Coordinates of C-alpha atoms in Angstrom, one line a residue:
Chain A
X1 CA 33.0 -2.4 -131.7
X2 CA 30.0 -4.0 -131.0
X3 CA 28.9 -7.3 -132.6
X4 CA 25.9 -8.2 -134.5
X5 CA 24.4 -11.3 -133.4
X6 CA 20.8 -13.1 -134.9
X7 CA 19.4 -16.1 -133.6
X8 CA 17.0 -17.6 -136.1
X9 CA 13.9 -17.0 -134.4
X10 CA 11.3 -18.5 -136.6
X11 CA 10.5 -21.4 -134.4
X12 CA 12.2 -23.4 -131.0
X13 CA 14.1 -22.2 -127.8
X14 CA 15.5 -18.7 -128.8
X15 CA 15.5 -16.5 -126.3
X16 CA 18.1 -19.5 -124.6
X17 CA 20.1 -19.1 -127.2
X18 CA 20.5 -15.1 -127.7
X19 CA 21.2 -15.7 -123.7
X20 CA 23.8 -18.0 -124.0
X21 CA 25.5 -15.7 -127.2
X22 CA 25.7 -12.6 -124.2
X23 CA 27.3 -14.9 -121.7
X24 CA 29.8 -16.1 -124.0
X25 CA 30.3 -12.6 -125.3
X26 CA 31.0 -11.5 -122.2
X27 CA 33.2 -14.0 -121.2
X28 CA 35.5 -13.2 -124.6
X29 CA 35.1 -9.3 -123.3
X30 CA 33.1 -8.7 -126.8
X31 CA 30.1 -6.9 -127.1
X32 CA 27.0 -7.8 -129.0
X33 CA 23.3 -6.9 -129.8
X34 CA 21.4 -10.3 -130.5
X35 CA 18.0 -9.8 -132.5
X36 CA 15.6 -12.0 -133.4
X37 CA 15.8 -13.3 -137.1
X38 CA 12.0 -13.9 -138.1
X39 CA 11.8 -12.8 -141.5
X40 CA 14.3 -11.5 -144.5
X41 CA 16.6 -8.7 -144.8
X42 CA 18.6 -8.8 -141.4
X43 CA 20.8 -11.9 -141.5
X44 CA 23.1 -9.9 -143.8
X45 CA 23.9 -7.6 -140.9
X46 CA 24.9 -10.1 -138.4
X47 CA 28.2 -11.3 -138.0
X48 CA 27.3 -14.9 -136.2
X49 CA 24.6 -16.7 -136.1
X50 CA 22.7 -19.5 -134.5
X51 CA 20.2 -21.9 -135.2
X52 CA 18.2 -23.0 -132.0
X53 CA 16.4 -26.3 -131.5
X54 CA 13.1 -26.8 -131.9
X55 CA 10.9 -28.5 -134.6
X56 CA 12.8 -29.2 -137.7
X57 CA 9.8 -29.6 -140.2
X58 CA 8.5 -26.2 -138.7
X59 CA 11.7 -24.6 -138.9
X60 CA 12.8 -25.5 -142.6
X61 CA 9.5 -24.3 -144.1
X62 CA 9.2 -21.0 -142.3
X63 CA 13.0 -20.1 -143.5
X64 CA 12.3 -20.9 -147.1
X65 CA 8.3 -19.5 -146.9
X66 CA 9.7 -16.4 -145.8
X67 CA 13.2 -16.3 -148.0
X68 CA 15.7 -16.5 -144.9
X69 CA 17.1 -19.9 -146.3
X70 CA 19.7 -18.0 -148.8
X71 CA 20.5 -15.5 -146.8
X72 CA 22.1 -18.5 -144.4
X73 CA 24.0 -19.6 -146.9
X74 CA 25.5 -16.3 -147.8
X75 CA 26.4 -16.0 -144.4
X76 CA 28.9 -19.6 -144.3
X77 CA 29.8 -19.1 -147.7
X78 CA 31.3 -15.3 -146.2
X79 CA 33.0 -18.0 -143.5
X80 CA 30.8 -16.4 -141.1
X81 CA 30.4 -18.1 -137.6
X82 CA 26.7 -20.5 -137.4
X83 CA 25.9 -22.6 -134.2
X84 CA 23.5 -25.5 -135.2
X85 CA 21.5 -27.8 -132.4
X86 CA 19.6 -29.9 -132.6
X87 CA 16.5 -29.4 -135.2
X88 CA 19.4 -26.6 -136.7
X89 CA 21.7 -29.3 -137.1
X90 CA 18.9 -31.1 -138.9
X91 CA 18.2 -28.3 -141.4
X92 CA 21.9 -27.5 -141.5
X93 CA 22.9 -31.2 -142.8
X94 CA 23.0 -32.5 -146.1
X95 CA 20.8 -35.3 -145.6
X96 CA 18.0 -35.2 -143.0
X97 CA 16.8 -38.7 -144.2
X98 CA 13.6 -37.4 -144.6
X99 CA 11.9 -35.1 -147.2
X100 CA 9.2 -33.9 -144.7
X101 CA 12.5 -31.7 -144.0
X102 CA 14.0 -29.2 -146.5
X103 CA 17.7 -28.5 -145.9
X104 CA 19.8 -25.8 -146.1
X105 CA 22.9 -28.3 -147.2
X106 CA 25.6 -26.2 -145.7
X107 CA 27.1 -28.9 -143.4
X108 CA 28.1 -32.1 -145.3
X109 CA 26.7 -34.6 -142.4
X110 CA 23.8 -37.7 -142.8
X111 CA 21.9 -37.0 -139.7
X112 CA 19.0 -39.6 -138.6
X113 CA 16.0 -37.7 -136.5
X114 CA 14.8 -38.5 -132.9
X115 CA 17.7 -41.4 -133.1
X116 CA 17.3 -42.2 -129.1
X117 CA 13.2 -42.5 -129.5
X118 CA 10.9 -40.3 -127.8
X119 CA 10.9 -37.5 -125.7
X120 CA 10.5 -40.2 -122.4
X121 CA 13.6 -41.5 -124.0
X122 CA 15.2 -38.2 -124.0
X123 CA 18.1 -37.5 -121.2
X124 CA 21.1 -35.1 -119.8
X125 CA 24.5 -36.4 -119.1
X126 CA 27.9 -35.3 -119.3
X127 CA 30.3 -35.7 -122.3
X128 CA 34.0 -34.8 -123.5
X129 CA 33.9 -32.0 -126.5
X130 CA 37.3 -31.7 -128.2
X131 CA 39.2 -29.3 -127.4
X132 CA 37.8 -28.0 -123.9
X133 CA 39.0 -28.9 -120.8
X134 CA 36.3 -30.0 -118.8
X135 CA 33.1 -32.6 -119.5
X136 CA 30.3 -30.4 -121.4
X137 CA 26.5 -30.3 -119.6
X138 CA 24.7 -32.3 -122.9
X139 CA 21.0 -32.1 -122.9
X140 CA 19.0 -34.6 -125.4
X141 CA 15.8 -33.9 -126.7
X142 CA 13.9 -36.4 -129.1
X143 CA 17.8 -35.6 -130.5
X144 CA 19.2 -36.7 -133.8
X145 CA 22.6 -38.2 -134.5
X146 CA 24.9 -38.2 -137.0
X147 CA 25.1 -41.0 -139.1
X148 CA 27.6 -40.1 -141.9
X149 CA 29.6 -37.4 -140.5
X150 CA 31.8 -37.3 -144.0
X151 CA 34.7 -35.2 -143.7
X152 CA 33.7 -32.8 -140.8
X153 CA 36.0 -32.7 -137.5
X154 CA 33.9 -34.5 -134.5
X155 CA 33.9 -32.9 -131.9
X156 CA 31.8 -35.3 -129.3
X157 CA 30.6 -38.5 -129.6
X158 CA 27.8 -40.7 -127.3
X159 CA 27.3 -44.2 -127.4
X160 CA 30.1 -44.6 -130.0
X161 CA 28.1 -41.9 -132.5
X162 CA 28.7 -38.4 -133.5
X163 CA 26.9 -35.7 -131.5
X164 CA 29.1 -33.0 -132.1
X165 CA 31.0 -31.9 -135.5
X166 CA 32.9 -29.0 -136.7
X167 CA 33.1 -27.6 -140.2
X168 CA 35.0 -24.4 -141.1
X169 CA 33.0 -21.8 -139.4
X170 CA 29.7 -24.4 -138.4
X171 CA 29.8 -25.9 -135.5
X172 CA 26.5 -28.5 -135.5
X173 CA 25.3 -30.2 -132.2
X174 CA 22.3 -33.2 -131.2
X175 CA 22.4 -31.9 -128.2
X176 CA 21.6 -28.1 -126.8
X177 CA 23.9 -26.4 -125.2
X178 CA 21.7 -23.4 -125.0
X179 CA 19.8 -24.7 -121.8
X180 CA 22.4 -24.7 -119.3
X181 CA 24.8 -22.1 -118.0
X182 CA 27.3 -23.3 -120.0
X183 CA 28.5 -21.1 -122.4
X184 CA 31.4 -22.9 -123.9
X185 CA 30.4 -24.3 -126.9
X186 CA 28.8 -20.6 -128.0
X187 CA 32.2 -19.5 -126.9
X188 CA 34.4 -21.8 -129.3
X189 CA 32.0 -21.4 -132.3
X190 CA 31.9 -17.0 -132.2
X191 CA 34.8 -16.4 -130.3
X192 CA 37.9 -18.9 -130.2
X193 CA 36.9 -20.4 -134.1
X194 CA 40.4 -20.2 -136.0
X195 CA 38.7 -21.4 -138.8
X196 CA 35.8 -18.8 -139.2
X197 CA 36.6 -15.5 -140.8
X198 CA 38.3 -13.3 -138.0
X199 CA 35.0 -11.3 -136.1
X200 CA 35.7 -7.8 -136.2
X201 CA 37.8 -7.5 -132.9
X202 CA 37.3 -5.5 -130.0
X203 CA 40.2 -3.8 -128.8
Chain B
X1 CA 22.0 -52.1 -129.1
X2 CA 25.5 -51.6 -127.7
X3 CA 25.7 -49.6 -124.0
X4 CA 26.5 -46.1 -124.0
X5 CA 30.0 -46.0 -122.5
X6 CA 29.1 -43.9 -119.4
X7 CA 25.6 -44.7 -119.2
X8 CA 26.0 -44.7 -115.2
X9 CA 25.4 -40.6 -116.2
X10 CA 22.3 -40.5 -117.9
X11 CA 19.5 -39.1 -116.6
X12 CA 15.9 -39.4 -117.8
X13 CA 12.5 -37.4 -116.9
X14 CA 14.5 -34.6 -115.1
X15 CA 13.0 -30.9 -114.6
X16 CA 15.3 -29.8 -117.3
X17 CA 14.8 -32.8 -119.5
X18 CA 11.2 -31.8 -119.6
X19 CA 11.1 -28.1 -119.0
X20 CA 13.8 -28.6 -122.5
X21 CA 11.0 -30.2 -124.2
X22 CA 8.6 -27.6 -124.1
X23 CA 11.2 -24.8 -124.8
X24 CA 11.5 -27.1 -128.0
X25 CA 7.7 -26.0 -128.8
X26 CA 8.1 -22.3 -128.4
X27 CA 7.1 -20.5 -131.4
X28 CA 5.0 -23.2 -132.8
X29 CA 1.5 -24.2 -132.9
X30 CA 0.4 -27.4 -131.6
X31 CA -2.8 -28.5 -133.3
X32 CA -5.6 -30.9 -131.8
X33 CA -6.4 -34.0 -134.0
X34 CA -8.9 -37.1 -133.7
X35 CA -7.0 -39.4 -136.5
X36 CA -3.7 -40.5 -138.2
X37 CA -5.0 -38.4 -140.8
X38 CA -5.6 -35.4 -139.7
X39 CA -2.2 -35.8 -138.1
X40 CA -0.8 -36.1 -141.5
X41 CA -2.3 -32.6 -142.4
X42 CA -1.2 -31.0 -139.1
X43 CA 2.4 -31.7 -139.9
X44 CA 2.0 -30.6 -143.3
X45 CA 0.6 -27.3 -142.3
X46 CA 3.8 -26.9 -140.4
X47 CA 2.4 -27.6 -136.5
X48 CA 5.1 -28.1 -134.1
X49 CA 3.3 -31.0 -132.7
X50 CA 0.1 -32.6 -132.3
X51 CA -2.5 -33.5 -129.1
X52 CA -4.3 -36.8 -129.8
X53 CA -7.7 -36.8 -129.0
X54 CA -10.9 -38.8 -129.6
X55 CA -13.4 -35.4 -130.7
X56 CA -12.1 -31.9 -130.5
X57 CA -13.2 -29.8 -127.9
X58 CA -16.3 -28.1 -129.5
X59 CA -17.5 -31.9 -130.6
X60 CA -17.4 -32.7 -126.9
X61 CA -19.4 -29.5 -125.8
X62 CA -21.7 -30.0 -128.0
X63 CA -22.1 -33.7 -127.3
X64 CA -22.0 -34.0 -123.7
X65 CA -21.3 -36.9 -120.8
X66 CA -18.2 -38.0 -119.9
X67 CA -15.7 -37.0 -121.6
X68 CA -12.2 -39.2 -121.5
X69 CA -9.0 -40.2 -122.5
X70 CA -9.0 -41.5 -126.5
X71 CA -8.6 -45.5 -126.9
X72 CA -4.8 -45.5 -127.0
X73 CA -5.0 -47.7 -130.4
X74 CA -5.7 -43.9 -131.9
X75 CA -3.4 -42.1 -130.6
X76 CA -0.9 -44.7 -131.4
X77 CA -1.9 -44.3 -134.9
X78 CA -1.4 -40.7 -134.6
X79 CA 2.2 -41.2 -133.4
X80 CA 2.8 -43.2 -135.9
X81 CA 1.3 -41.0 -138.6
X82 CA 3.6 -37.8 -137.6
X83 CA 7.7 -37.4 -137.3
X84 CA 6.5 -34.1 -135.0
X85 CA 5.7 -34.8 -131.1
X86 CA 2.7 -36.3 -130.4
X87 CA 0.9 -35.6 -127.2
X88 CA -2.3 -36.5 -125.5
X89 CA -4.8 -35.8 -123.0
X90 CA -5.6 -37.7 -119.7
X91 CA -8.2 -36.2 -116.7
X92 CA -7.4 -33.8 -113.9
X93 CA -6.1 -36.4 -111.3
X94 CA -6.3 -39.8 -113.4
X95 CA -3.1 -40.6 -112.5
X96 CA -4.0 -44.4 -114.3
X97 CA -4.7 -42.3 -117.8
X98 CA -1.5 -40.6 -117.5
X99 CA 0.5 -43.7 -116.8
X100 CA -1.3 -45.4 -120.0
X101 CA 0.2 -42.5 -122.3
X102 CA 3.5 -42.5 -120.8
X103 CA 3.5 -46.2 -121.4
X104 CA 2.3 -45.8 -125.5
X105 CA 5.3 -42.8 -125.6
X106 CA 3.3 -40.0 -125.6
X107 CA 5.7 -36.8 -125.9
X108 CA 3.7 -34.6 -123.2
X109 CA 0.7 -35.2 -121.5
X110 CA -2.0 -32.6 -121.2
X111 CA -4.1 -33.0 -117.8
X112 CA -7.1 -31.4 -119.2
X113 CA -10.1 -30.1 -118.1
X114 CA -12.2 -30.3 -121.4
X115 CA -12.0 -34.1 -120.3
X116 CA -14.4 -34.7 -117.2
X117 CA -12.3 -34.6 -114.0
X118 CA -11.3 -38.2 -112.4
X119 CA -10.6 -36.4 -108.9
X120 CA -12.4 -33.2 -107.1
X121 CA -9.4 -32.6 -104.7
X122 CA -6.2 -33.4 -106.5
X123 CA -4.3 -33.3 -109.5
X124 CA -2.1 -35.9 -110.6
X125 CA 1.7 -35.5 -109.1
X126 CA 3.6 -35.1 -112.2
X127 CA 7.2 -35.3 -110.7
X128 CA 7.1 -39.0 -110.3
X129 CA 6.7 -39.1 -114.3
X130 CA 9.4 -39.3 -117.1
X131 CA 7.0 -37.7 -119.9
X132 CA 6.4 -33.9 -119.2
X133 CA 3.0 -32.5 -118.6
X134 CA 1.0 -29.4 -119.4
X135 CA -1.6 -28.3 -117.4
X136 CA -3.8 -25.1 -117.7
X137 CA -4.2 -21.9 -115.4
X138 CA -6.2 -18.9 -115.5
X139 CA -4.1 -17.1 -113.0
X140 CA -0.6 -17.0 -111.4
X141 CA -1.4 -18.6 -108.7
X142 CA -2.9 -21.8 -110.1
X143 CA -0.5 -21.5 -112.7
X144 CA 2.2 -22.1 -109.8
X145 CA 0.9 -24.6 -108.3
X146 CA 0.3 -26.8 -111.2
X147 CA 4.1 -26.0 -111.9
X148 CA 4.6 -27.2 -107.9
X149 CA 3.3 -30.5 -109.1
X150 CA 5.5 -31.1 -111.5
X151 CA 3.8 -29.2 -114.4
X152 CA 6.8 -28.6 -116.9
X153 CA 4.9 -26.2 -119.3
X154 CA 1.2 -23.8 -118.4
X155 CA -1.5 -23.1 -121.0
X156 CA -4.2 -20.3 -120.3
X157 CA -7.7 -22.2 -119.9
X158 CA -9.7 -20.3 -122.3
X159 CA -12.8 -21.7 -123.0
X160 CA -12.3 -24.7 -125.3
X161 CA -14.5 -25.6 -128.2
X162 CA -16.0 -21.9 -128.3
X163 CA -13.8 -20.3 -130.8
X164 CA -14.2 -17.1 -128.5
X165 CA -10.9 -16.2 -127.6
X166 CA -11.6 -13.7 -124.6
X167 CA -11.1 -15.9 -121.6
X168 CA -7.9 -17.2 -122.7
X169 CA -7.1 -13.2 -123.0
X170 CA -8.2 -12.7 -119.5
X171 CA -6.3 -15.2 -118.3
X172 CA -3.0 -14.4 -120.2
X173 CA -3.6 -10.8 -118.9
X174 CA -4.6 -12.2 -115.2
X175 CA -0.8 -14.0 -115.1
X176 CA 1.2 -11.1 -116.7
X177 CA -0.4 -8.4 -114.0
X178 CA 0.1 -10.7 -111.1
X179 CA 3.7 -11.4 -112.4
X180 CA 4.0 -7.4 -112.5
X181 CA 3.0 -7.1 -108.9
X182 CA 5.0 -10.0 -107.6
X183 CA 8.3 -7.5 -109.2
X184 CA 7.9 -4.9 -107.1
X185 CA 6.7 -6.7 -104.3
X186 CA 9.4 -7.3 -100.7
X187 CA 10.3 -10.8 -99.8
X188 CA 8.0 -10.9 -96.8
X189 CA 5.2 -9.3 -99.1
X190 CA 5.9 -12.6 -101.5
X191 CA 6.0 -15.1 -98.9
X192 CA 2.3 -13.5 -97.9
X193 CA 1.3 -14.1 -101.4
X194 CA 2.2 -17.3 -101.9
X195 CA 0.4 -18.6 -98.7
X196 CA -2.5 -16.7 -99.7
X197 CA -2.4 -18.2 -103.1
X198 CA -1.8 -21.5 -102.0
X199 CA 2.1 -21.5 -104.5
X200 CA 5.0 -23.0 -103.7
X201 CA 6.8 -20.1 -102.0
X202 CA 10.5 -21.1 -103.9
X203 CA 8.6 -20.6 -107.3
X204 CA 6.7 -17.6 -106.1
X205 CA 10.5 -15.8 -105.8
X206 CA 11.5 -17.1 -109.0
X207 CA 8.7 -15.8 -111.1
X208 CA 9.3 -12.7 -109.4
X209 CA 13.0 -12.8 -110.3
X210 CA 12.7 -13.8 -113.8
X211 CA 9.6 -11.6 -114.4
X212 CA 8.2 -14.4 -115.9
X213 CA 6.8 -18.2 -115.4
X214 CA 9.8 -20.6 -115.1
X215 CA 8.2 -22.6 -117.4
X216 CA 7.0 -22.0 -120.9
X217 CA 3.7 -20.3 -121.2
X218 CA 1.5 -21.5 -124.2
X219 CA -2.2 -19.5 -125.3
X220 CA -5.0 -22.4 -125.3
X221 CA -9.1 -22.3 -125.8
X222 CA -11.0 -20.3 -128.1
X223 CA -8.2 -19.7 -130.3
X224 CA -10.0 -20.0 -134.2
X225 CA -7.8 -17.6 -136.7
X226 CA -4.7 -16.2 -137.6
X227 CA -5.5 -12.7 -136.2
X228 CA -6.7 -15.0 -132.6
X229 CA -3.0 -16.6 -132.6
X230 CA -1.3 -13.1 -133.4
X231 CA -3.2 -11.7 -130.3
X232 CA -1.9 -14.4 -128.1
X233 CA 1.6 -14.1 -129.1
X234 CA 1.4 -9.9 -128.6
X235 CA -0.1 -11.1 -125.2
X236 CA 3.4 -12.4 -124.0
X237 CA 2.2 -15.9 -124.7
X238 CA 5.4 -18.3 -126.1
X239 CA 2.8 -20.5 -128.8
X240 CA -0.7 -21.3 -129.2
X241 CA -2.3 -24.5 -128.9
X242 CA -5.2 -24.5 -131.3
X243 CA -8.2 -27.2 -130.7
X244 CA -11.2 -27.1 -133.4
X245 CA -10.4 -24.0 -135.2
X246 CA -8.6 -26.2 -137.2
X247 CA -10.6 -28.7 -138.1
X248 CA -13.7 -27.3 -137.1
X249 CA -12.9 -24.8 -140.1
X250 CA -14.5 -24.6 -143.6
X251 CA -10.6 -25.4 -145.0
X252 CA -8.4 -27.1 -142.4
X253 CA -5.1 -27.0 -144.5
X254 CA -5.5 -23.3 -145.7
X255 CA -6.5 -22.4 -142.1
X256 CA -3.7 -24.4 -140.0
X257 CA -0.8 -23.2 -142.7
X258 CA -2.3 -19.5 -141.9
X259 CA -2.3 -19.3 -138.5
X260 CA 1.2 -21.0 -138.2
X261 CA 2.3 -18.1 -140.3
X262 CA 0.9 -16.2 -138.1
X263 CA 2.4 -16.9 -135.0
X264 CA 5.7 -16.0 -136.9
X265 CA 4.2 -12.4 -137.8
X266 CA 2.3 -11.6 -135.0
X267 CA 4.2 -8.0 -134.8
X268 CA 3.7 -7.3 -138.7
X269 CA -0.1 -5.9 -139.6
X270 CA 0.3 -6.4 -143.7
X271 CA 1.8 -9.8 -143.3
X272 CA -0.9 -11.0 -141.4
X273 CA -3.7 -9.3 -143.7
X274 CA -2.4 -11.3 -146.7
X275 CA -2.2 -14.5 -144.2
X276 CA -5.3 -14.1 -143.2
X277 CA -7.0 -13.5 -146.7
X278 CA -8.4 -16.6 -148.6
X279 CA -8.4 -18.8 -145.4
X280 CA -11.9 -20.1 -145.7
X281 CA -14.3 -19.6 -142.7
X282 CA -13.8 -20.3 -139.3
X283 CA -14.9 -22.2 -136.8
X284 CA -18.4 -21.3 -136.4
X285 CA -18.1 -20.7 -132.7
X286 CA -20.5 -19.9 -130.0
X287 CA -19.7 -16.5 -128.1
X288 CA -18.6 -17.6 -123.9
X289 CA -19.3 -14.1 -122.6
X290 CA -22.5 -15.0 -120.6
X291 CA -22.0 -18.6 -121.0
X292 CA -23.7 -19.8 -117.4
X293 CA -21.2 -21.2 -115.2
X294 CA -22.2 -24.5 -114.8
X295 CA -21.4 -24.9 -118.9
X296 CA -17.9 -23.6 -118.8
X297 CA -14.6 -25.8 -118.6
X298 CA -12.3 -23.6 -117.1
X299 CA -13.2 -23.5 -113.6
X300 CA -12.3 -27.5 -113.9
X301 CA -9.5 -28.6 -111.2
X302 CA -8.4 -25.0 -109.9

């Protein structure tokens, strides 16, 4: 059984992150095709998604200009698997804290945008995620944090502030896990997610 | 504000600090501007950032002299305008320009040959900088070693301010080929190119292995309407940086909304027809094809 996978490809690093779904696929033994999610009609068919970094502004208008917005929604609300960083974290949240961005409101978080400064100010370092064993590779670009993270699970935190959460089948991140060899994170939200509707398994 | 806990482990202005940057940009359009408020209308028209400067590139043609950096009162006005990156250009080897827009918190820095080169031999060394830097190339081989010195994203070097997108075809088509060769090519046969071409030998391999630039690859100069930004993107390019066909057109809203809607269709004909209606005209444009030498940008710090 092979997996559908769509990265939301309308803007940002998304070739990373369709790389980064195959080498946590493989590493769960599941198979997957990962297309590129640019316009309406094919995030019905997938059963995970992800939404890359990149410009948030950019992002949120192309997915309601071109009717993908609902069709996100429809996904969590089946309690299908989405992976949010960075600017998808922004357009995932509640509250961007800024109306030059229209979110999708499917994860109840208060995020604040480019929270460290600018990109000079942006940085890599290591961090503890809950629940894996090892420090995660965290790379932040002109990164957001979470500012009310309400009743979501959090998963990582820098500098005493949320960088991670997790939310019934979301999992949102500041950082981007996408642009190291580290599939882990990928791994927890598709494959190892107890709280996302089971994936149709492999045998 | 309070120390991280394990701020001993943070590292600033690394490769993949920068090289993550412009991964951030891929899909987008970057748009030049000369104000906060042209800034303003960027953003709204959904560019993914925007390069500060102090006339666009068909202004400075047309105008001549010496062509520099924008007073950095401007473009700080232009960071402030915008939530998106803001970016800036310095000369081919002012190293003192460079430092200036680091130091205002410039998000990437464009060493630029529409500006009048500060040095004939060298370009600035980028690695000893925190902010990233884009550079332009008209082939592989300048394309790598501008990525040698630091260079954490390429642009093609079409000719700016001519709204005649051929040369920034030629040179998208010039890399690609080159990158095709370098595939099939043996080590040895590698190693020979990259001493004839002057590239750093370690980034000749990895091209070859990844079949593509290890850095993201953006379309720039002559790029004026939604079908030019399409052609880019079917070109292999990752986004288009567009100078005065925005604001050098008839309706710069109308025109900078189309062709960001048109880097997201590039592949679908009938979405870009309906894009592309009602845009208002262009840029008027001046065509480069027997432009005389001595008037064209590109062959700028090679």
């Amino acid at each position: 059984m092979t997996l559908t996978a769509g990265v939301i490809g309308v803007q940002g690093d998304v070739a990373e992150h369709a790389a980064a779904i195959t080498r946590a696929a493989r590493a769960h033994g599941e198979r997957v095709d990962v297309i590129e999610i640019r316009r309406s009609g094919l995030v019905p068919d997938c059963d995970l998604l992800s939404m890359p970094g990149g410009e948030s502004t950019t992002i949120s208008r192309s997915l309601r200009r071109e009717d993908i917005a609902p069709e996100i929604r429809a996904h969590v609300a089946a309690g299908k698997p989405l992976l949010a960083t960075c600017a998808g974290l922004i357009v995932a949240a509640t509250d961007a804290g800024d109306e030059r961005v229209s979110t999708l409101d499917l994860l109840d978080v208060t995020v604040e945008r480019n929270a460290f400064g600018r990109q000079r100010d942006s940085f890599e370092t290591s961090i503890g995620i809950a629940g894996l064993d090892e420090p995660f590779p965290a790379v932040f670009i002109r990164a957001p944090v979470i500012t009310d993270a309400g009743d979501t699970e959090v998963l990582a935190t820098w500098d005493d502030r949320p960088v991670a959460v997790h939310d019934g089948p979301i999992v949102g991140t500041s950082f981007h896990p996408e642009l190291t060899d580290d599939s882990r994170l990928h791994g927890f939200t598709f494959f190892e997610n107890p709280s996302s509707e089971p994936s149709p398994q492999s045998p | 504000m309070s120390e991280p806990t394990d701020l001993e482990d943070l590292r600033r202005g690394t490769d993949l600090v920068k090289r993550g940057f412009a991964r951030m940009q891929q899909g987008g359009v970057i748009m030049d501007v000369v104000d906060a408020e042209q800034a303003r209308i960027a953003e709204d028209a959904g560019a993914v950032a925007v390069m500060a400067l102090e006339a666009v590139p068909a202004d400075i043609r047309k105008r001549g002299g010496v062509a520099r950096m924008a007073d950095p009162g401007d473009i700080q006005g232009v960071i402030d305008a915008v939530s998106i990156p803001a970016m800036g250009k310095a000369r081919i080897g002012h190293t003192t320009e460079a430092r200036i827009l680091e130091s205002i918190g410039v998000d990437m820095i464009d060493e630029s040959e529409v500006l009048t080169p500060a040095d004939e031999r060298y370009h600035i060394d980028k690695r000893d900088f925190t902010s990233p830097f884009v550079c332009g190339a008209r082939d592989l081989g300048e394309a790598l070693r501008r990525i040698g010195e630091g260079a954490a994203m390429i642009r093609t070097k079409g000719e700016a301010g001519t709204g005649d997108v051929n040369q920034a075809v030629s040179h998208q088509r010039n890399i690609l080929g080159s990158i095709r060769k370098l595939e099939g090519m043996a080590h040895e046969e590698r190693e020979a190119w990259a001493r004839e071409h002057e590239a750093p030998a370690e980034l000749v391999h990895e091209t070859a292995e990844m079949g593509r630039l290890p850095v993201v690859n953006f379309a720039a100069g002559g790029i004026a309407t939604p079908a030019d930004a399409a052609l880019m993107m079917f070109h292999g390019c990752d986004g288009i940086f567009v100078g005065s066909g925005i604001f050098g057109a008839e309706n710069p809203e109308a025109m900078g909304r189309a062709i960001v809607e048109a880097v997201n269709n590039w592949d679908d004909p009938e979405a870009l027809a309906e894009i592309a209606t009602d845009t208002g005209k262009g840029m008027q444009g001046e065509s480069n094809a027997d432009m005389p030498e001595e008037q064209q940008l590109q062959g700028r710090g090679v």
